[in-house]
Short mmCIF file of C-alpha atoms in Angstrom, two decimals:
data_model
loop_
_atom_site.label_atom_id
_atom_site.label_comp_id
_atom_site.label_asym_id
_atom_site.label_seq_id
_atom_site.Cartn_x
_atom_site.Cartn_y
_atom_site.Cartn_z
CA THR A 357 -48.48 171.67 17.33
CA GLU A 358 -45.89 169.97 19.63
CA SER A 359 -47.07 170.08 23.23
CA TYR A 360 -44.72 171.55 25.77
CA THR A 361 -44.55 170.93 29.56
CA ARG A 362 -43.34 173.97 31.56
CA ALA A 363 -40.57 173.14 33.99
CA GLN A 364 -41.31 173.56 37.60
CA TYR A 365 -38.56 175.18 39.62
CA CYS A 366 -40.54 175.46 42.83
CA LYS A 367 -41.32 172.43 44.94
CA TRP A 368 -43.66 172.24 47.90
CA PRO A 369 -43.54 171.61 50.78
CA CYS A 370 -40.39 173.65 51.13
CA GLU A 371 -37.13 171.78 51.89
CA CYS A 372 -34.49 174.33 53.09
CA PRO A 373 -31.01 173.86 54.50
CA ARG A 374 -30.77 174.16 58.27
CA TRP A 375 -28.58 177.29 57.93
CA PRO A 376 -28.88 180.07 55.34
CA PRO A 377 -25.97 180.53 52.91
CA ARG A 378 -23.17 182.97 53.49
CA CYS A 379 -23.27 185.49 50.53
CA PRO A 380 -20.26 187.34 49.26
CA ALA A 381 -20.02 191.01 50.42
CA GLY A 382 -22.42 193.09 48.47
CA VAL A 383 -24.71 190.23 47.56
CA SER A 384 -28.15 190.41 49.20
CA LEU A 385 -29.52 187.39 51.24
CA VAL A 386 -33.23 187.18 50.03
CA THR A 387 -36.13 184.78 50.07
CA ASP A 388 -36.37 182.78 46.85
CA GLY A 389 -39.11 183.21 44.32
CA CYS A 390 -40.97 180.15 45.74
CA GLU A 391 -41.31 182.02 49.08
CA CYS A 392 -39.50 179.07 50.78
CA CYS A 393 -35.86 179.37 51.50
CA GLN A 394 -33.24 182.10 51.93
CA THR A 395 -30.74 182.31 49.07
CA CYS A 396 -28.08 184.57 47.62
CA ALA A 397 -29.70 186.91 45.08
CA LYS A 398 -28.55 186.46 41.51
CA GLN A 399 -26.47 189.35 40.04
CA ARG A 400 -26.41 191.25 36.72
CA GLY A 401 -25.93 188.81 33.75
CA GLN A 402 -26.56 185.66 35.85
CA ARG A 403 -29.32 183.19 34.95
CA CYS A 404 -32.66 183.58 36.76
CA THR A 405 -35.87 181.59 37.06
CA GLU A 406 -39.09 181.74 39.01
CA ALA A 407 -37.09 180.38 41.98
CA ASP A 408 -33.81 182.05 41.53
CA THR A 409 -34.55 185.77 42.00
CA CYS A 410 -32.45 188.70 41.00
CA ASP A 411 -30.99 191.22 43.49
CA PHE A 412 -33.81 193.82 43.71
CA HIS A 413 -31.65 195.87 46.19
CA ARG A 414 -29.36 196.55 43.17
CA GLY A 415 -32.37 197.43 40.94
CA LEU A 416 -32.23 194.11 38.95
CA TYR A 417 -35.07 192.17 37.39
CA CYS A 418 -35.37 188.90 35.50
CA ASP A 419 -35.55 189.45 31.81
CA TYR A 420 -37.23 186.55 29.98
CA SER A 421 -37.40 188.14 26.61
CA GLY A 422 -34.54 185.91 25.29
CA ASP A 423 -36.39 182.72 26.08
CA ARG A 424 -39.30 182.92 23.86
CA PRO A 425 -41.79 181.22 23.71
CA ARG A 426 -41.16 179.41 26.98
CA TYR A 427 -40.23 182.31 29.16
CA GLU A 428 -38.67 180.00 31.82
CA ILE A 429 -35.07 180.98 32.06
CA GLY A 430 -34.07 184.67 32.08
CA VAL A 431 -31.10 186.89 32.65
CA CYS A 432 -30.78 189.43 35.41
CA ALA A 433 -30.89 192.90 33.95
CA GLN A 434 -30.84 196.43 35.21
CA ILE A 435 -33.98 198.43 35.64
CA VAL A 436 -33.72 201.75 33.87
CA GLY A 437 -33.29 204.43 36.60
CA VAL A 438 -31.42 207.58 37.57
CA GLY A 439 -27.70 207.72 37.21
CA CYS A 440 -25.20 209.20 39.72
CA VAL A 441 -22.60 212.00 39.66
CA LEU A 442 -19.49 211.69 41.83
CA ASN A 443 -16.56 214.12 41.64
CA GLY A 444 -17.78 215.38 38.34
CA ILE A 445 -18.01 211.91 36.70
CA ARG A 446 -21.50 210.51 35.71
CA TYR A 447 -22.23 206.90 36.17
CA LYS A 448 -25.19 204.86 34.96
CA ASN A 449 -27.72 203.19 37.16
CA GLY A 450 -26.35 199.88 38.35
CA GLU A 451 -22.79 200.65 37.26
CA THR A 452 -20.03 199.49 39.56
CA PHE A 453 -16.84 201.52 39.72
CA GLN A 454 -13.79 202.31 41.83
CA PRO A 455 -13.11 206.02 42.43
CA ASN A 456 -9.80 204.95 43.87
CA CYS A 457 -8.12 201.75 45.09
CA LYS A 458 -9.71 201.78 48.50
CA TYR A 459 -13.42 201.67 47.53
CA ASN A 460 -15.71 199.72 45.28
CA CYS A 461 -18.84 201.69 44.56
CA THR A 462 -22.26 201.07 42.94
CA CYS A 463 -24.72 203.57 41.58
CA ILE A 464 -28.20 202.70 42.72
CA ASN A 465 -30.86 204.85 41.29
CA GLY A 466 -29.21 208.19 42.01
CA ALA A 467 -27.42 207.12 45.25
CA VAL A 468 -23.80 205.91 45.52
CA GLY A 469 -23.02 203.12 47.91
CA CYS A 470 -19.41 202.11 48.61
CA VAL A 471 -17.73 199.17 50.10
CA PRO A 472 -14.23 199.53 51.57
CA MET A 473 -11.68 197.27 49.84
CA CYS A 474 -9.07 197.57 52.72
CA THR A 475 -10.67 195.18 55.10
CA ASN A 476 -8.15 192.40 55.51
CA SER A 477 -5.73 194.22 57.89
CA ARG A 478 -6.25 193.37 61.55
CA PRO A 479 -5.08 195.46 64.54
CA PRO A 480 -2.09 194.25 66.57
CA LEU A 481 -2.67 191.89 69.54
CA VAL A 482 -4.25 193.09 72.71
CA TRP A 483 -0.94 193.82 74.38
CA CYS A 484 -0.37 196.68 71.99
CA PRO A 485 -1.18 199.92 73.92
CA ASN A 486 -1.51 202.21 70.86
CA PRO A 487 -2.45 200.47 67.57
CA LYS A 488 -2.16 202.86 64.60
CA LEU A 489 -3.15 202.65 60.95
CA ILE A 490 -0.37 204.14 58.64
CA LYS A 491 0.13 204.52 54.92
CA MET A 492 2.89 202.18 53.57
CA ALA A 493 4.94 203.24 50.52
CA GLY A 494 3.84 201.65 47.32
CA LYS A 495 0.65 200.09 48.85
CA CYS A 496 -2.94 201.32 48.68
CA CYS A 497 -4.25 200.05 51.96
CA GLU A 498 -3.01 201.30 55.29
CA GLN A 499 -1.39 198.74 57.64
CA TRP A 500 -1.74 198.40 61.42
CA ILE A 501 1.41 198.90 63.53
CA CYS A 502 1.96 199.03 67.22
CA ASP A 503 3.04 202.66 67.69
CA ASP A 504 4.79 203.22 71.06
CA SER A 505 6.29 206.54 69.79
CA ARG A 506 4.62 208.34 72.66
CA LYS A 507 6.97 206.66 75.08
CA ILE A 508 10.23 207.26 73.26
CA ARG A 509 9.49 210.36 71.10
CA LYS A 510 12.26 212.43 72.91
CA THR A 511 14.95 209.94 71.88
CA SER A 512 13.68 208.58 68.56
CA PRO A 513 10.57 210.08 67.09
CA ARG A 514 11.10 208.27 63.86
CA HIS A 515 11.87 204.81 65.33
CA ILE A 516 9.62 203.22 62.75
CA SER A 517 11.16 202.59 59.43
CA SER A 518 11.04 205.61 56.97
CA ALA A 519 9.27 203.33 54.51
CA ALA A 520 6.33 203.26 56.76
CA TYR A 521 6.01 207.02 56.94
CA GLU A 522 6.85 207.72 53.33
CA GLY A 523 3.83 209.23 51.66
CA GLU A 524 1.72 209.14 54.86
CA ASP A 525 -0.14 212.35 54.03
CA GLU A 526 -1.62 211.41 50.76
CA ALA A 527 -3.23 213.88 48.45
CA TRP A 528 -6.43 211.93 48.12
CA GLN A 529 -7.48 213.27 51.49
CA LYS A 530 -8.89 216.42 49.76
CA ASN A 531 -11.35 214.18 47.90
CA CYS A 532 -12.10 211.81 50.79
CA ILE A 533 -15.26 209.79 50.52
CA VAL A 534 -16.30 209.50 54.09
CA HIS A 535 -17.42 206.03 55.05
CA THR A 536 -18.71 204.92 58.45
CA SER A 537 -20.01 201.44 58.58
CA PRO A 538 -22.97 200.52 60.80
CA TRP A 539 -22.18 199.14 64.24
CA SER A 540 -21.93 195.30 63.99
CA PRO A 541 -24.50 193.28 65.84
CA CYS A 542 -23.66 192.76 69.49
CA SER A 543 -21.36 189.82 69.98
CA LYS A 544 -23.83 188.39 72.66
CA THR A 545 -27.59 188.05 72.57
CA CYS A 546 -27.65 188.70 76.33
CA GLY A 547 -25.14 190.13 78.77
CA LEU A 548 -22.16 192.34 78.09
CA GLY A 549 -20.66 191.98 74.57
CA ILE A 550 -18.71 194.02 71.96
CA SER A 551 -19.86 195.85 68.87
CA THR A 552 -17.45 197.25 66.26
CA ARG A 553 -17.44 199.57 63.24
CA ILE A 554 -15.01 200.95 60.66
CA SER A 555 -14.82 204.67 59.93
CA ASN A 556 -12.63 207.15 58.18
CA ASP A 557 -14.46 210.19 59.54
CA ASN A 558 -11.24 211.84 60.80
CA ASP A 559 -8.73 214.56 59.74
CA GLN A 560 -6.51 211.95 58.08
CA CYS A 561 -9.40 210.09 56.27
CA ARG A 562 -7.97 206.81 57.63
CA LEU A 563 -10.05 203.75 58.18
CA LEU A 564 -10.00 203.04 61.97
CA LYS A 565 -11.76 200.34 63.83
CA GLU A 566 -13.97 201.57 66.75
CA SER A 567 -15.52 199.32 69.42
CA ARG A 568 -18.15 199.82 72.19
CA LEU A 569 -19.61 197.65 74.77
CA CYS A 570 -23.26 196.52 74.27
CA ASN A 571 -25.90 194.70 76.37
CA MET A 572 -28.95 193.65 74.28
CA ARG A 573 -30.75 192.20 77.25
CA PRO A 574 -29.96 190.74 80.73
CA CYS A 575 -29.36 186.94 80.80
CA GLU A 576 -30.75 186.54 84.27
CA VAL A 577 -34.25 188.06 83.57
CA ASP A 578 -37.10 186.14 81.90
CA ILE A 579 -38.50 188.93 79.82
CA THR A 580 -41.36 186.79 78.53
CA GLN A 581 -42.92 187.10 82.04
CA HIS A 582 -43.27 190.87 81.28
CA ILE A 583 -45.22 190.54 78.07
CA LYS A 584 -48.76 191.84 78.39
CA PRO A 585 -51.66 189.44 78.02
CA GLY A 586 -52.81 188.99 74.50
CA LYS A 587 -49.46 190.23 73.14
CA LYS A 588 -46.72 188.15 71.62
CA CYS A 589 -43.78 190.62 71.85
CA LEU A 590 -42.23 193.05 74.30
CA ALA A 591 -40.14 195.49 72.10
CA VAL A 592 -38.42 197.30 75.02
CA TYR A 593 -37.55 196.04 78.61
CA ARG A 594 -36.35 198.34 81.35
CA ALA A 595 -35.53 197.37 84.93
CA ASN A 596 -37.40 199.11 87.74
CA GLU A 597 -34.13 200.04 89.68
CA PRO A 598 -30.87 201.63 88.54
CA MET A 599 -27.70 199.53 88.12
CA ASN A 600 -24.03 199.92 87.78
CA TYR A 601 -22.02 198.52 84.84
CA THR A 602 -19.23 196.12 85.87
CA ILE A 603 -16.11 195.15 83.93
CA SER A 604 -13.55 192.83 85.51
CA GLY A 605 -14.36 194.00 88.96
CA CYS A 606 -14.38 197.64 88.01
CA VAL A 607 -17.68 199.44 88.67
CA SER A 608 -19.20 202.48 86.86
CA LYS A 609 -18.92 205.61 88.95
CA SER A 610 -22.58 206.50 88.29
CA PRO A 611 -25.71 204.22 88.24
CA TYR A 612 -27.76 203.79 85.10
CA ARG A 613 -31.18 202.52 84.08
CA PRO A 614 -30.75 201.38 80.50
CA LYS A 615 -33.36 200.11 78.09
CA TYR A 616 -32.99 196.61 76.62
CA CYS A 617 -34.47 194.98 73.58
CA GLY A 618 -37.24 192.61 74.45
CA VAL A 619 -38.29 189.21 73.21
CA CYS A 620 -41.14 187.59 71.25
CA THR A 621 -42.96 184.28 71.73
CA ASP A 622 -43.30 183.81 67.87
CA ASN A 623 -40.62 183.75 65.26
CA ARG A 624 -39.86 187.53 65.38
CA CYS A 625 -36.62 189.00 66.75
CA CYS A 626 -36.30 192.39 68.58
CA THR A 627 -33.38 194.51 67.46
CA PRO A 628 -32.37 198.11 68.14
CA TYR A 629 -33.37 200.72 65.57
CA LYS A 630 -32.45 203.89 67.64
CA SER A 631 -29.35 203.92 69.73
CA LYS A 632 -26.45 206.18 70.65
CA THR A 633 -22.94 205.81 72.19
CA ILE A 634 -22.21 207.09 75.70
CA GLU A 635 -18.92 207.15 77.54
CA VAL A 636 -18.97 205.52 80.97
CA ARG A 637 -16.32 206.17 83.65
CA PHE A 638 -15.26 203.04 85.68
CA GLN A 639 -13.37 202.90 88.95
CA CYS A 640 -11.38 199.80 89.98
CA PRO A 641 -10.75 198.46 93.53
CA ASP A 642 -7.10 199.52 93.30
CA GLY A 643 -8.19 203.25 92.73
CA THR A 644 -7.51 203.38 89.04
CA GLU A 645 -10.05 204.79 86.61
CA PHE A 646 -10.85 204.29 82.87
CA SER A 647 -13.61 205.06 80.29
CA TRP A 648 -15.38 202.80 77.92
CA LYS A 649 -17.91 203.57 75.19
CA ILE A 650 -21.25 201.80 75.65
CA MET A 651 -24.24 201.38 73.38
CA TRP A 652 -27.29 203.10 74.86
CA ILE A 653 -30.54 201.69 73.34
CA ASN A 654 -33.31 204.17 72.89
CA ALA A 655 -35.88 202.01 70.94
CA CYS A 656 -36.16 198.56 69.49
CA PHE A 657 -38.58 196.96 66.99
CA CYS A 658 -39.68 193.39 66.65
CA ASN A 659 -39.82 192.06 63.01
CA LEU A 660 -39.75 188.96 60.84
CA ASN A 661 -36.71 190.13 58.90
CA CYS A 662 -33.79 189.42 61.31
CA ARG A 663 -30.88 191.27 59.79
CA ASN A 664 -28.05 189.32 58.23
CA PRO A 665 -24.81 191.15 59.06
CA ASN A 666 -23.38 190.00 55.71
CA ASP A 667 -26.07 191.92 53.76
CA ILE A 668 -24.71 195.43 53.15
CA PHE A 669 -28.00 196.46 51.55
CA ALA A 670 -30.18 195.52 54.57
CA ASP A 671 -30.80 199.18 55.42
CA LEU A 672 -32.37 199.76 52.01
CA ALA A 673 -35.19 197.33 52.60
CA HIS A 674 -38.71 198.75 52.90
CA TYR A 675 -41.17 197.37 55.40
CA HIS A 676 -44.48 197.40 53.52
CA ASP A 677 -46.71 196.15 56.40
CA TYR A 678 -46.03 198.23 59.52
CA SER A 679 -47.81 195.46 61.60
CA GLU A 680 -44.58 193.40 61.20
CA ILE A 681 -42.63 195.84 63.26
CA ALA A 682 -45.34 197.12 65.67
CA ASN A 683 -45.21 196.09 69.31
#
């Protein structure tokens, strides 16, 4: 019998790139089968090995049956699971489909997850006082315009070309698939930053960009000094005295005592897992006032799995060991 040496796809000690790869939208960033490096999970029909793992978030596994008797190189296949029904149409588990031109959806064991296809359009520049998404004739995705019709509605309510307004009230609104993306991570790890999301949860079923201010933790405070002896993390930090929010010299009319996410002395990171959005009223030195939405942190947890904003399936992950997220 001819001897055969099994190929080794894992090498130790681990040698990983300095930065993890950027995966395409919908492809999970996972730890490879060697438990070494972060990598983009293999998708249905792609080759897999003991090192190149399949995307378990999509219900895939590595099928080695076609590589007998070596069982070294397999193909990512779908685990048999529950299908989905959407708008009266039945889809198989793992099937990817488009209910319309705006969404690309996947059936995952009875649940439908959708990714918006209309994500390339950007709002007008900051000088635009009233950006607006409108339906363009002959195009699927809405386009941003700078709508100043409020100023000149008496003289020219249809100052924008009729082509822009043609077909604005589309019939698909009746079968609108409501999609509200999670708030993006705060643009700053400390101090005042910006968080955004996309939502079509409105009467017109239009994808609109929403933004809010966020403050993960104060930059001027060394939170590690507040970690209790014997502990490695402080999940939530809260100052003793109330404070006022400040934006460009304008101060909030009321004082607040917000909670912040803490820090760890090991490799874990602390992120919010319970938060809400509040509206804060500001007053400026010249007497003018304005309101801003601000993220209000209720609770944070410290974990080893620092979320990658590019992984749309991050919320489906299960934490098998609660000690990883305990304070």
